[in-house]
Coordinates of C-alpha atoms and ligand atoms in Angstrom, one line a residue:
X1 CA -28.9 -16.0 6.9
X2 CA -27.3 -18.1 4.7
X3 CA -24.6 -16.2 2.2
X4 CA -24.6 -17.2 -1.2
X5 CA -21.5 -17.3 -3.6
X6 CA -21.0 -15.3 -6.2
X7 CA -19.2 -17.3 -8.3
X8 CA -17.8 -16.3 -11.5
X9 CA -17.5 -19.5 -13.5
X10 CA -20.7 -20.7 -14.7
X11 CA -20.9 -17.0 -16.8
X12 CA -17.3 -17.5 -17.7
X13 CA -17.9 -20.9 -19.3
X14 CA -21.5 -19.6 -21.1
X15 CA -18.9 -16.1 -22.4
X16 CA -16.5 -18.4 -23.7
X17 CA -18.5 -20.7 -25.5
X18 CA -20.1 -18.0 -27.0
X19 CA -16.7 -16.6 -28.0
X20 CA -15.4 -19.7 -29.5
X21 CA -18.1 -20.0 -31.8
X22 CA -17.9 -16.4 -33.0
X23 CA -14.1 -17.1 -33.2
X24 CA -14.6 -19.8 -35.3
X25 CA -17.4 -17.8 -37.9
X26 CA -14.9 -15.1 -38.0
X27 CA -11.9 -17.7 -39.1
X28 CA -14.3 -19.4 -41.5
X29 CA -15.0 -16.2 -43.0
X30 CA -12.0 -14.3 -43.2
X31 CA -9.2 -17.0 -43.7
X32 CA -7.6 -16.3 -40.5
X33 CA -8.3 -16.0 -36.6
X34 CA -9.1 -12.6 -34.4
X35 CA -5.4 -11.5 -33.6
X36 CA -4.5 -9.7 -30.1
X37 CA -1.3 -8.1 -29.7
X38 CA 0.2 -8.6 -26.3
X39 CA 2.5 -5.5 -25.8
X40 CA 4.8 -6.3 -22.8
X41 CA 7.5 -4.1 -21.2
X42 CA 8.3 -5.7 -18.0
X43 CA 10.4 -8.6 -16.6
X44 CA 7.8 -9.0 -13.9
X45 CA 6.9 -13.0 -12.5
X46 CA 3.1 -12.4 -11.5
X47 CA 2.7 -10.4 -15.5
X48 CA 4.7 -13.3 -16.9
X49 CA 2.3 -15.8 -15.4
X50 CA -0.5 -13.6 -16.8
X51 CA 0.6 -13.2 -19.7
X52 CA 0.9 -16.8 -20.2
X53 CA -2.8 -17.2 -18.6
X54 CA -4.0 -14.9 -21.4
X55 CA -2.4 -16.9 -24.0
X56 CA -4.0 -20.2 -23.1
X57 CA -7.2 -18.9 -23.0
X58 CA -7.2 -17.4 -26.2
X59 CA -5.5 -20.6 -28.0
X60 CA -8.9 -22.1 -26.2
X61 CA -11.0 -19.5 -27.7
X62 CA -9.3 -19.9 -31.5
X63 CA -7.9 -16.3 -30.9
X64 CA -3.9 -15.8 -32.3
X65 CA -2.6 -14.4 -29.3
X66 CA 1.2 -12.2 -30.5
X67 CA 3.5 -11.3 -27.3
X68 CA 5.3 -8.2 -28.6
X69 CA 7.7 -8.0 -25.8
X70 CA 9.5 -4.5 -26.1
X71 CA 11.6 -5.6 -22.5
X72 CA 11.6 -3.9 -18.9
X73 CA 14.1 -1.1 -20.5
X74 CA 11.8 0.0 -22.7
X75 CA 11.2 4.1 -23.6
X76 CA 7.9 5.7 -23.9
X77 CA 8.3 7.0 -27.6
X78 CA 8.8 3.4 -28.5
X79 CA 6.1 1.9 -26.4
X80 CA 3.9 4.4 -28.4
X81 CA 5.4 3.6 -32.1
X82 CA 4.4 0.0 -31.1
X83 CA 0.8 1.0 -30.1
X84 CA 0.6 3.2 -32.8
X85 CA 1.7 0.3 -35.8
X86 CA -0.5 -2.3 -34.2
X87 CA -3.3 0.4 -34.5
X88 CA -2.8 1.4 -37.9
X89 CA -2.2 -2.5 -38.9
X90 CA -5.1 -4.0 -40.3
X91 CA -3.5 -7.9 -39.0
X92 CA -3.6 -6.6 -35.5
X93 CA -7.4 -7.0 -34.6
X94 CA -7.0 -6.2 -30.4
X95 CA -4.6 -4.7 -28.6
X96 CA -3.7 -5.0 -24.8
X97 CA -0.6 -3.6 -23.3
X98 CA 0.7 -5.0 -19.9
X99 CA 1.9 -3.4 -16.8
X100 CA 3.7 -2.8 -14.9
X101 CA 5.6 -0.4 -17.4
X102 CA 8.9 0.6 -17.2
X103 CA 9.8 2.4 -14.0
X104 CA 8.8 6.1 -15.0
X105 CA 6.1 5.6 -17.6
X106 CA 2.6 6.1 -17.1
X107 CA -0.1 4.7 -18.7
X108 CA -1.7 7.7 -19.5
X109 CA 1.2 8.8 -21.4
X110 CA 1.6 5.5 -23.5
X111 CA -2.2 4.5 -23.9
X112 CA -3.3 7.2 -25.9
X113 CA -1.4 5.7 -28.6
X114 CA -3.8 2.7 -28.8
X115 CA -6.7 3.4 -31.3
X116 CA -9.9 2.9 -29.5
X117 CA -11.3 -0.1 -31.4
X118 CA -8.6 -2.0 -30.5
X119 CA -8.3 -1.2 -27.0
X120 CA -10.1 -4.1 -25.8
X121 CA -9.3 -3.5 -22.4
X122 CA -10.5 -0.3 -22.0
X123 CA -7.3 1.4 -20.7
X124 CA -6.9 5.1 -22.4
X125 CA -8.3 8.2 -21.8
X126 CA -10.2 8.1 -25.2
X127 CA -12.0 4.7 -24.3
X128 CA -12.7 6.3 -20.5
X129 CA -14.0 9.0 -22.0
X130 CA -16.0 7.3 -24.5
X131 CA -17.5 5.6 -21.3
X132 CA -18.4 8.5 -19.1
X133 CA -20.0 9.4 -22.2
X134 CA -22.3 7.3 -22.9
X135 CA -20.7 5.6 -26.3
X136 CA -19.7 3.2 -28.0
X137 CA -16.1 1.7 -26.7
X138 CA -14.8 -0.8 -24.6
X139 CA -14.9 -1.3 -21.0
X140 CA -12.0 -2.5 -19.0
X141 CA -12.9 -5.9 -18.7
X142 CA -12.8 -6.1 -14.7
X143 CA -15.5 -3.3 -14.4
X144 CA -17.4 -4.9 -16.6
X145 CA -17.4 -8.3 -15.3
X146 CA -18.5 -7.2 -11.7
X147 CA -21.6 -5.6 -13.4
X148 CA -22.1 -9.1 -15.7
X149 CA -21.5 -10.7 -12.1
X150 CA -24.0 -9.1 -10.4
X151 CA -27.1 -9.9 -13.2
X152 CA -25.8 -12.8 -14.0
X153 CA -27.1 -13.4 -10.0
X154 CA -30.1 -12.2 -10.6
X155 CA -28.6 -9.2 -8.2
X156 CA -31.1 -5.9 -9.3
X157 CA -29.2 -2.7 -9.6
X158 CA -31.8 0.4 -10.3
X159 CA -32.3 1.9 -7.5
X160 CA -30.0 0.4 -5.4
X161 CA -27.2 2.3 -3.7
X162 CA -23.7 0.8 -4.3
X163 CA -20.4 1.8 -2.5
X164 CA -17.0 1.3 -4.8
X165 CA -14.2 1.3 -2.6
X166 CA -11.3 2.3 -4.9
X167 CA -11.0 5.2 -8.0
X168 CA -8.4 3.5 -10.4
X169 CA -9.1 4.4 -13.9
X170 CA -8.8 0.3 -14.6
X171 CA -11.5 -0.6 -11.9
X172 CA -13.3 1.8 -9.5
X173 CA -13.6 5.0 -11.9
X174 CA -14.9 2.8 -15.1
X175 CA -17.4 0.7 -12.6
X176 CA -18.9 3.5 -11.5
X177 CA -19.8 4.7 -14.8
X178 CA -21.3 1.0 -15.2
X179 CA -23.2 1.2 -12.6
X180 CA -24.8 4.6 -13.5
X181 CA -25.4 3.2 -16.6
X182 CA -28.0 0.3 -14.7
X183 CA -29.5 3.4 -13.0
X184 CA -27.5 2.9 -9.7
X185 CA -26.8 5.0 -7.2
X186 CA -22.6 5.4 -6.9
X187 CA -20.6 6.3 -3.8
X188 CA -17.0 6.0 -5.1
X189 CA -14.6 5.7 -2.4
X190 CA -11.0 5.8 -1.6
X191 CA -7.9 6.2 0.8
X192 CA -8.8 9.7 1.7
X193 CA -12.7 8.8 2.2
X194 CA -13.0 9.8 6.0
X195 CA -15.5 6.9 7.4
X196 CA -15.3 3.7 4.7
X197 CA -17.2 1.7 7.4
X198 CA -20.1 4.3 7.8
X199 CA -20.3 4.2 3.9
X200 CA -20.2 0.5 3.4
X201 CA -22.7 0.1 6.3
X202 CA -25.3 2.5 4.3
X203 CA -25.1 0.6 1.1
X204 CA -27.0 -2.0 -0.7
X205 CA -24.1 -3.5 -2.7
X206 CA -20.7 -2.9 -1.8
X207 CA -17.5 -3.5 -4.4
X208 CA -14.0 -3.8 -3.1
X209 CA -11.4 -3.2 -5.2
X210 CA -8.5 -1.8 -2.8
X211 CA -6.0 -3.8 -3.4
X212 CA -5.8 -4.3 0.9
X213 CA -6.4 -7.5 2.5
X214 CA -8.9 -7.8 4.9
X215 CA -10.1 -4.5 4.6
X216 CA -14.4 -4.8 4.5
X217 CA -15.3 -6.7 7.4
X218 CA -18.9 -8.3 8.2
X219 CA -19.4 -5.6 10.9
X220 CA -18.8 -2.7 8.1
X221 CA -21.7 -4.5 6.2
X222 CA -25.4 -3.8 6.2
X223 CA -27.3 -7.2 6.9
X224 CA -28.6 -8.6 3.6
X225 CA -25.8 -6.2 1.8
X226 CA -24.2 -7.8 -1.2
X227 CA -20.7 -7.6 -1.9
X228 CA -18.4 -8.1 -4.6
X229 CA -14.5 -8.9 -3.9
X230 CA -12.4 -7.7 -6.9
X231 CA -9.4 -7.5 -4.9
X232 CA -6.7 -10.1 -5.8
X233 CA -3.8 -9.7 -2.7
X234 CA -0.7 -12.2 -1.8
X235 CA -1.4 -13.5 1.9
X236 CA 1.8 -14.0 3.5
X237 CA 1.2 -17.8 3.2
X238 CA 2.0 -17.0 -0.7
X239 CA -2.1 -17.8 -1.4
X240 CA -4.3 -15.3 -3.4
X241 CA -6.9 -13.5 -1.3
X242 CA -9.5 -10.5 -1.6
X243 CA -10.0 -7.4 -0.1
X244 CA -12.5 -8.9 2.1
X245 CA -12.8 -10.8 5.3
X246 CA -15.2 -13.9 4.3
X247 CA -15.5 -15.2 7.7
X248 CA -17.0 -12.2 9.3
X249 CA -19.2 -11.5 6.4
X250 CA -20.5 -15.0 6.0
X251 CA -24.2 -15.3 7.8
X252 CA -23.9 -11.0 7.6
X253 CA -23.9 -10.3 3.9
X254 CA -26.5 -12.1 1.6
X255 CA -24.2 -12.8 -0.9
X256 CA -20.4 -12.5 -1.5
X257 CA -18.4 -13.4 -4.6
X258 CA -15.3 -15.6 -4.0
X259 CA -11.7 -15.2 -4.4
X260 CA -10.6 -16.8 -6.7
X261 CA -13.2 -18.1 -8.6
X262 CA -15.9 -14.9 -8.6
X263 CA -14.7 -12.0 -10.8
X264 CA -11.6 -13.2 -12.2
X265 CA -12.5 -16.2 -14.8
X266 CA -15.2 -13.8 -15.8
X267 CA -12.9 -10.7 -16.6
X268 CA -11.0 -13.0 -18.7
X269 CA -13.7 -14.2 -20.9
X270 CA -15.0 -10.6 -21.5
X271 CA -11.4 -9.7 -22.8
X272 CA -11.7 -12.5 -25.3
X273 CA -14.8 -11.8 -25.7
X274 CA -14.2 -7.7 -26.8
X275 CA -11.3 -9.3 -29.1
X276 CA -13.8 -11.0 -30.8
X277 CA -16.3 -7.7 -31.4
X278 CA -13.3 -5.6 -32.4
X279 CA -12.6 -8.4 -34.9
X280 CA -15.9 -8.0 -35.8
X281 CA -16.4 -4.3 -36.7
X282 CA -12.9 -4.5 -37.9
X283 CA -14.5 -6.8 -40.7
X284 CA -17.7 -4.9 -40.8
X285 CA -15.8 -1.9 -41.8
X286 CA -13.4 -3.5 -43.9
X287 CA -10.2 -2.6 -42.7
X288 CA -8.7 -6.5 -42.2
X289 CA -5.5 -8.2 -43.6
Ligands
NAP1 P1 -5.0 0.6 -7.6 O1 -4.7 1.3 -8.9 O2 -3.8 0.4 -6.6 O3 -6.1 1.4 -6.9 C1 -6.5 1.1 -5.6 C2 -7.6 2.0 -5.1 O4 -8.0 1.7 -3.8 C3 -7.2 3.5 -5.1 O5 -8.2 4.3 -5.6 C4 -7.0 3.7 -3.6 O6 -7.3 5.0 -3.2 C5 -8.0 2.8 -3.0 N1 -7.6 2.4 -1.6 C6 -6.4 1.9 -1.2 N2 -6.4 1.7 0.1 C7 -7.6 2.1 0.5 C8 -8.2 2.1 1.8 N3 -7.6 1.8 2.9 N4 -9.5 2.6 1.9 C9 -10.2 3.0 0.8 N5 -9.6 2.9 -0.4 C10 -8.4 2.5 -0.6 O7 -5.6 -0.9 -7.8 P2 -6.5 -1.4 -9.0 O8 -5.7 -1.7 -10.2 O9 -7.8 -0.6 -9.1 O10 -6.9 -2.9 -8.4 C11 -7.6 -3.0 -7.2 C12 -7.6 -4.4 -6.8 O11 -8.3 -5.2 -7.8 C13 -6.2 -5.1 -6.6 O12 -6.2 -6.0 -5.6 C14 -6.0 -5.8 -8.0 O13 -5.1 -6.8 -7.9 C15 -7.4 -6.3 -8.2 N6 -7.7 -6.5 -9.6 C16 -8.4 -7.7 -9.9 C17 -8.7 -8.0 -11.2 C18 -9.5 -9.3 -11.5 O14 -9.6 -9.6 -12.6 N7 -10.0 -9.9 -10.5 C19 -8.3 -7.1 -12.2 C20 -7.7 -5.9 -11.9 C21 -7.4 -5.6 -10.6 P3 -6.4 6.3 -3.7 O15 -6.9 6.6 -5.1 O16 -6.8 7.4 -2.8 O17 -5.0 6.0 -3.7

């Protein structure tokens, strides 16, 4: 059997361009450009270079991108006024706040303060919420773009039993929800899930998003399985690899995304795309400067 990639950059170009476009009505129309606020509290390389990523691709997209860079010594109560002016400012369209934070802060006890129409990348406990729920609110953008990733392929998921190895509010916990929403059935797993192999071997479509090199292997796999890599790991020769072994899976799985080059260009263009709709119903219900 011949595996087929999953690759993430044909959708990423279609997002974008549909993103620049509605970037461009939106300027037209209100005199100025969507506006994210970058809210940064670290000294960190690999958020720097992120950061920086971010900021390239919204220039491309005709989205002001603002780095509001508080610095690694930041306190919660002033990561929170931040998030709480941005929300309340009518300039401030998006909002996304980088991590790592400080050491000691959590995100749950920041991201609260981040009002749920701007929290484009999904990350408090409102917009979670909101999700599990059912409503209206955004997704974090990873979750979302393994779903868009999967139909983009043509990859059918009623019905179809799919195993998410990891529970992180960012990726694994918000996916889930995602997938219920397509009328899958969800096996979350985790580091305390007794027999991942005996899981990943029963399921249609597996997800890894561990964070552990090398940790689904072709022999964990059903034949014909599917499987999405979402992990993004630093081999030791300094290059960026999944969570999954492509060698043994190739001629095994049916179809596997790539990494890079599968589900990262396409979480990127949902962010800018979710800047653009908050900028949207920010206009729609009149509260712009
Ligand atoms: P995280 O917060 O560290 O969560 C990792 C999850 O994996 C946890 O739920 C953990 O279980 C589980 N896990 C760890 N080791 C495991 C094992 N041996 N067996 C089964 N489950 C295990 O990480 P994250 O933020 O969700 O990110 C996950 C991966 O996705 C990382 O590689 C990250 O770099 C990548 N990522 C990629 C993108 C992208 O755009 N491509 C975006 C975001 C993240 P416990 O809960 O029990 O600890």
């Amino acid at each position: 059997m011949d595996t087929a990639s999953l690759t993430g950059k044909e959708l990423a170009a279609a997002v974008n361009a549909d993103t620049t476009a509605r970037a461009k009505a939106l300027t037209e129309q209100a005199g100025r450009a969507p506006r994210l606020a970058l809210v940064v509290a670290n000294d960190d390389p690999a958020s720097a270079w992120y950061v920086n990523s971010l900021k390239k691709s919204a220039a491309n997209r005709g989205i002001d991108c603002e780095t509001v860079d508080l610095g690694a010594d930041a306190t919660a109560d002033a990561l929170r006024t931040e998030l709480s002016v941005r929300s309340a400012d009518p300039g401030t369209d998006a909002i996304m706040l980088q991590t790592p934070l400080p050491a000691g802060i959590s995100l749950d006890e920041v991201s609260p303060a981040i009002a749920a129409t701007k929290d484009v990348d999904g990350v408090s406990p409102l917009s979670l919420g909101l999700l599990t729920a059912g409503s209206a609110g955004f997704a974090p953008a990873t979750a979302e773009a393994v779903v868009e990733l999967l139909k983009h392929h043509g990859i059918a998921l009623a019905g179809r039993h799919v195993a998410v190895v990891g529970r992180s509010n960012v990726v694994g916990k918000p996916l889930a929800q995602l997938l219920l929403a397509e009328n899958a059935t969800v096996t979350i797993c985790h580091s305390r899930t007794t027999d991942l192999p005996a899981v990943t071997s029963a399921a249609d479509i597996v997800v890894a998003a561990a964070g552990r090199i090398g940790l689904v292997t072709g022999a964990n796999l059903r034949p014909g399985a599917v499987v999405v890599d979402v992990g993004t790991n630093e081999a030791a020769d300094g290059s960026i690899v999944g969570d999954v072994d492509p060698a043994s899976v190739q001629g095994r799985a049916a179809a596997l995304s790539p990494v890079p080059g599968g589900v990262g260009p396409v979480t990127t263009a949902l962010l800018m795309r979710h800047v653009v709709i908050a900028a949207e119903q920010a206009r729609r219900n009149g509260g712009v400067a």
